[in-house]
Amino acid sequence: MFDRLREDISTFKRRDPAARSALEIFFLYPGLKAIRMHRRANWCYRRRMFFLARWISQRAARKTGIEIHPAATIGRRFFIDHGTGIVVGETTIIGDNVKLYQGVTLGALSPRHGHAVTGKRHPTLGDNVLIGAGTKVLGPVFIGDNARIGA
């Protein structure tokens, strides 16, 4: 648990030139707070505690302005820079070393109908992907490794 927290703080320190200290990142960065709360919500969701998972995710959205569905799958070293307005949908899969800027939406085109075979409605991002500010990625699309979208 503490190893993952150290890795998260190190990721923010390395990827944000404005970051001054681990304490500043831990207490003041909404992106880190949203990621940490998502991990708790996802843990609850995977154990079928759906109400608690949604309660945690909605609390995170109110505190940070970043909405991540508890069922979304997020890899390691995920970095949210200036996260206000970010939305990550239910069936989204995010690889390792992904960076999102403010106002990014990883959403669905249809509220009910997903891919005919997989049922997936939201995007999948590979490893080392960067999604620029204000970008909307909608539907069950795959963004490959090392891609830069809207940047």
PDB file of C-alpha atoms in Angstrom:
ATOM      1  CA  MET A   1       0.000   0.000   0.000  1.00  0.00           C
ATOM      2  CA  PHE A   2       2.719   2.502   0.966  1.00  0.00           C
ATOM      3  CA  ASP A   3       4.868   1.398  -1.965  1.00  0.00           C
ATOM      4  CA  ARG A   4       2.038   2.296  -4.335  1.00  0.00           C
ATOM      5  CA  LEU A   5       1.569   5.666  -2.622  1.00  0.00           C
ATOM      6  CA  ARG A   6       5.290   6.396  -2.939  1.00  0.00           C
ATOM      7  CA  GLU A   7       5.145   5.413  -6.618  1.00  0.00           C
ATOM      8  CA  ASP A   8       2.139   7.717  -7.178  1.00  0.00           C
ATOM      9  CA  ILE A   9       3.830  10.678  -5.474  1.00  0.00           C
ATOM     10  CA  SER A  10       7.047  10.016  -7.399  1.00  0.00           C
ATOM     11  CA  THR A  11       5.056   9.979 -10.656  1.00  0.00           C
ATOM     12  CA  PHE A  12       3.538  13.387  -9.912  1.00  0.00           C
ATOM     13  CA  LYS A  13       6.892  14.797  -8.837  1.00  0.00           C
ATOM     14  CA  ARG A  14       8.597  13.553 -12.003  1.00  0.00           C
ATOM     15  CA  ARG A  15       5.868  14.609 -14.446  1.00  0.00           C
ATOM     16  CA  ASP A  16       4.864  18.003 -13.012  1.00  0.00           C
ATOM     17  CA  PRO A  17       7.608  20.644 -13.084  1.00  0.00           C
ATOM     18  CA  ALA A  18       5.625  22.793 -10.616  1.00  0.00           C
ATOM     19  CA  ALA A  19       5.649  20.087  -7.920  1.00  0.00           C
ATOM     20  CA  ARG A  20       7.941  21.114  -5.074  1.00  0.00           C
ATOM     21  CA  SER A  21       7.641  18.393  -2.461  1.00  0.00           C
ATOM     22  CA  ALA A  22       6.020  15.079  -1.635  1.00  0.00           C
ATOM     23  CA  LEU A  23       3.959  16.749   1.107  1.00  0.00           C
ATOM     24  CA  GLU A  24       2.615  19.333  -1.328  1.00  0.00           C
ATOM     25  CA  ILE A  25       1.647  16.593  -3.777  1.00  0.00           C
ATOM     26  CA  PHE A  26       0.058  14.401  -1.113  1.00  0.00           C
ATOM     27  CA  PHE A  27      -2.065  17.145   0.456  1.00  0.00           C
ATOM     28  CA  LEU A  28      -2.761  19.543  -2.409  1.00  0.00           C
ATOM     29  CA  TYR A  29      -2.929  17.698  -5.751  1.00  0.00           C
ATOM     30  CA  PRO A  30      -6.500  16.803  -6.740  1.00  0.00           C
ATOM     31  CA  GLY A  31      -5.278  14.356  -9.412  1.00  0.00           C
ATOM     32  CA  LEU A  32      -3.515  12.254  -6.799  1.00  0.00           C
ATOM     33  CA  LYS A  33      -6.510  12.454  -4.468  1.00  0.00           C
ATOM     34  CA  ALA A  34      -8.857  11.292  -7.257  1.00  0.00           C
ATOM     35  CA  ILE A  35      -6.598   8.362  -8.151  1.00  0.00           C
ATOM     36  CA  ARG A  36      -6.246   7.250  -4.523  1.00  0.00           C
ATOM     37  CA  MET A  37     -10.014   7.462  -3.973  1.00  0.00           C
ATOM     38  CA  HIS A  38     -10.643   5.588  -7.231  1.00  0.00           C
ATOM     39  CA  ARG A  39      -8.507   2.711  -5.981  1.00  0.00           C
ATOM     40  CA  ARG A  40     -10.641   2.438  -2.853  1.00  0.00           C
ATOM     41  CA  ALA A  41     -13.864   2.675  -4.878  1.00  0.00           C
ATOM     42  CA  ASN A  42     -12.597   0.078  -7.358  1.00  0.00           C
ATOM     43  CA  TRP A  43     -11.694  -2.285  -4.505  1.00  0.00           C
ATOM     44  CA  CYS A  44     -15.273  -2.001  -3.208  1.00  0.00           C
ATOM     45  CA  TYR A  45     -16.753  -2.368  -6.694  1.00  0.00           C
ATOM     46  CA  ARG A  46     -14.819  -5.582  -7.370  1.00  0.00           C
ATOM     47  CA  ARG A  47     -16.220  -6.978  -4.103  1.00  0.00           C
ATOM     48  CA  ARG A  48     -19.775  -6.105  -5.175  1.00  0.00           C
ATOM     49  CA  MET A  49     -20.153  -3.253  -2.662  1.00  0.00           C
ATOM     50  CA  PHE A  50     -21.639  -1.096  -5.396  1.00  0.00           C
ATOM     51  CA  PHE A  51     -23.297   1.543  -3.228  1.00  0.00           C
ATOM     52  CA  LEU A  52     -20.138   2.177  -1.210  1.00  0.00           C
ATOM     53  CA  ALA A  53     -18.055   2.264  -4.394  1.00  0.00           C
ATOM     54  CA  ARG A  54     -20.323   4.893  -5.964  1.00  0.00           C
ATOM     55  CA  TRP A  55     -20.432   6.884  -2.727  1.00  0.00           C
ATOM     56  CA  ILE A  56     -16.613   7.057  -2.669  1.00  0.00           C
ATOM     57  CA  SER A  57     -16.444   7.998  -6.360  1.00  0.00           C
ATOM     58  CA  GLN A  58     -19.088  10.726  -5.991  1.00  0.00           C
ATOM     59  CA  ARG A  59     -17.301  12.129  -2.951  1.00  0.00           C
ATOM     60  CA  ALA A  60     -14.079  12.215  -4.973  1.00  0.00           C
ATOM     61  CA  ALA A  61     -15.866  14.021  -7.819  1.00  0.00           C
ATOM     62  CA  ARG A  62     -17.203  16.682  -5.442  1.00  0.00           C
ATOM     63  CA  LYS A  63     -13.808  17.179  -3.787  1.00  0.00           C
ATOM     64  CA  THR A  64     -11.659  17.186  -6.938  1.00  0.00           C
ATOM     65  CA  GLY A  65     -13.810  17.898 -10.008  1.00  0.00           C
ATOM     66  CA  ILE A  66     -12.565  14.593 -11.441  1.00  0.00           C
ATOM     67  CA  GLU A  67     -15.150  11.867 -12.034  1.00  0.00           C
ATOM     68  CA  ILE A  68     -13.860   8.303 -12.362  1.00  0.00           C
ATOM     69  CA  HIS A  69     -16.379   5.449 -12.400  1.00  0.00           C
ATOM     70  CA  PRO A  70     -15.454   2.830  -9.776  1.00  0.00           C
ATOM     71  CA  ALA A  71     -15.481   0.046 -12.394  1.00  0.00           C
ATOM     72  CA  ALA A  72     -12.869   1.747 -14.615  1.00  0.00           C
ATOM     73  CA  THR A  73      -9.544  -0.081 -14.847  1.00  0.00           C
ATOM     74  CA  ILE A  74      -6.489   2.124 -14.341  1.00  0.00           C
ATOM     75  CA  GLY A  75      -2.853   1.089 -14.681  1.00  0.00           C
ATOM     76  CA  ARG A  76       0.201   2.207 -12.761  1.00  0.00           C
ATOM     77  CA  ARG A  77       1.773   5.666 -12.782  1.00  0.00           C
ATOM     78  CA  PHE A  78      -1.430   7.339 -14.010  1.00  0.00           C
ATOM     79  CA  PHE A  79      -1.012  11.123 -13.992  1.00  0.00           C
ATOM     80  CA  ILE A  80      -3.778  13.717 -14.051  1.00  0.00           C
ATOM     81  CA  ASP A  81      -2.535  17.268 -14.672  1.00  0.00           C
ATOM     82  CA  HIS A  82      -4.948  20.101 -13.801  1.00  0.00           C
ATOM     83  CA  GLY A  83      -7.767  17.590 -13.527  1.00  0.00           C
ATOM     84  CA  THR A  84     -10.914  19.712 -13.403  1.00  0.00           C
ATOM     85  CA  GLY A  85     -13.594  18.337 -15.693  1.00  0.00           C
ATOM     86  CA  ILE A  86     -12.078  14.914 -16.328  1.00  0.00           C
ATOM     87  CA  VAL A  87     -14.614  12.103 -16.809  1.00  0.00           C
ATOM     88  CA  VAL A  88     -13.621   8.430 -17.005  1.00  0.00           C
ATOM     89  CA  GLY A  89     -16.456   6.030 -17.853  1.00  0.00           C
ATOM     90  CA  GLU A  90     -17.378   2.617 -16.501  1.00  0.00           C
ATOM     91  CA  THR A  91     -15.745   0.290 -19.048  1.00  0.00           C
ATOM     92  CA  THR A  92     -12.677   2.475 -19.659  1.00  0.00           C
ATOM     93  CA  ILE A  93      -9.322   0.728 -19.489  1.00  0.00           C
ATOM     94  CA  ILE A  94      -6.235   2.888 -18.955  1.00  0.00           C
ATOM     95  CA  GLY A  95      -2.738   1.442 -19.365  1.00  0.00           C
ATOM     96  CA  ASP A  96       0.466   2.320 -17.510  1.00  0.00           C
ATOM     97  CA  ASN A  97       2.179   5.731 -17.660  1.00  0.00           C
ATOM     98  CA  VAL A  98      -0.867   7.551 -19.049  1.00  0.00           C
ATOM     99  CA  LYS A  99      -1.215  11.329 -18.710  1.00  0.00           C
ATOM    100  CA  LEU A 100      -4.526  13.230 -18.942  1.00  0.00           C
ATOM    101  CA  TYR A 101      -4.944  17.001 -18.959  1.00  0.00           C
ATOM    102  CA  GLN A 102      -7.981  18.993 -17.808  1.00  0.00           C
ATOM    103  CA  GLY A 103     -11.337  18.540 -19.447  1.00  0.00           C
ATOM    104  CA  VAL A 104     -10.685  15.098 -20.935  1.00  0.00           C
ATOM    105  CA  THR A 105     -13.691  12.816 -21.383  1.00  0.00           C
ATOM    106  CA  LEU A 106     -13.271   9.078 -21.846  1.00  0.00           C
ATOM    107  CA  GLY A 107     -16.930   8.358 -22.439  1.00  0.00           C
ATOM    108  CA  ALA A 108     -19.532   6.278 -24.212  1.00  0.00           C
ATOM    109  CA  LEU A 109     -21.613   7.017 -27.284  1.00  0.00           C
ATOM    110  CA  SER A 110     -24.650   5.123 -26.064  1.00  0.00           C
ATOM    111  CA  PRO A 111     -25.858   4.833 -22.496  1.00  0.00           C
ATOM    112  CA  ARG A 112     -26.853   1.162 -22.827  1.00  0.00           C
ATOM    113  CA  HIS A 113     -25.434  -0.558 -25.893  1.00  0.00           C
ATOM    114  CA  GLY A 114     -21.805  -1.520 -26.015  1.00  0.00           C
ATOM    115  CA  HIS A 115     -19.677  -3.477 -28.448  1.00  0.00           C
ATOM    116  CA  ALA A 116     -21.632  -6.472 -29.760  1.00  0.00           C
ATOM    117  CA  VAL A 117     -19.092  -9.015 -28.478  1.00  0.00           C
ATOM    118  CA  THR A 118     -17.433  -7.403 -25.468  1.00  0.00           C
ATOM    119  CA  GLY A 119     -20.210  -5.096 -24.242  1.00  0.00           C
ATOM    120  CA  LYS A 120     -17.544  -2.409 -23.877  1.00  0.00           C
ATOM    121  CA  ARG A 121     -18.805   1.184 -24.298  1.00  0.00           C
ATOM    122  CA  HIS A 122     -15.754   3.268 -23.373  1.00  0.00           C
ATOM    123  CA  PRO A 123     -12.216   3.734 -24.740  1.00  0.00           C
ATOM    124  CA  THR A 124      -9.131   1.658 -24.026  1.00  0.00           C
ATOM    125  CA  LEU A 125      -5.835   3.512 -23.722  1.00  0.00           C
ATOM    126  CA  GLY A 126      -2.532   1.682 -24.151  1.00  0.00           C
ATOM    127  CA  ASP A 127       0.664   2.421 -22.256  1.00  0.00           C
ATOM    128  CA  ASN A 128       2.466   5.798 -22.399  1.00  0.00           C
ATOM    129  CA  VAL A 129      -0.532   7.644 -23.865  1.00  0.00           C
ATOM    130  CA  LEU A 130      -1.009  11.405 -23.529  1.00  0.00           C
ATOM    131  CA  ILE A 131      -4.462  12.944 -23.956  1.00  0.00           C
ATOM    132  CA  GLY A 132      -4.474  16.754 -24.315  1.00  0.00           C
ATOM    133  CA  ALA A 133      -6.772  19.280 -22.670  1.00  0.00           C
ATOM    134  CA  GLY A 134     -10.410  19.245 -23.719  1.00  0.00           C
ATOM    135  CA  THR A 135     -10.154  16.058 -25.762  1.00  0.00           C
ATOM    136  CA  LYS A 136     -13.239  13.837 -25.973  1.00  0.00           C
ATOM    137  CA  VAL A 137     -12.595  10.168 -26.723  1.00  0.00           C
ATOM    138  CA  LEU A 138     -15.959   8.447 -27.117  1.00  0.00           C
ATOM    139  CA  GLY A 139     -17.001   4.871 -27.713  1.00  0.00           C
ATOM    140  CA  PRO A 140     -15.180   1.536 -27.579  1.00  0.00           C
ATOM    141  CA  VAL A 141     -12.067   2.736 -29.431  1.00  0.00           C
ATOM    142  CA  PHE A 142      -8.497   1.590 -28.781  1.00  0.00           C
ATOM    143  CA  ILE A 143      -5.723   4.179 -28.506  1.00  0.00           C
ATOM    144  CA  GLY A 144      -2.413   2.343 -28.963  1.00  0.00           C
ATOM    145  CA  ASP A 145       0.786   2.584 -26.979  1.00  0.00           C
ATOM    146  CA  ASN A 146       2.778   5.841 -27.111  1.00  0.00           C
ATOM    147  CA  ALA A 147      -0.054   7.803 -28.767  1.00  0.00           C
ATOM    148  CA  ARG A 148      -0.536  11.547 -28.309  1.00  0.00           C
ATOM    149  CA  ILE A 149      -4.090  12.754 -28.835  1.00  0.00           C
ATOM    150  CA  GLY A 150      -5.018  16.425 -28.866  1.00  0.00           C
ATOM    151  CA  ALA A 151      -1.574  17.494 -27.728  1.00  0.00           C
TER     152      ALA A 151
END
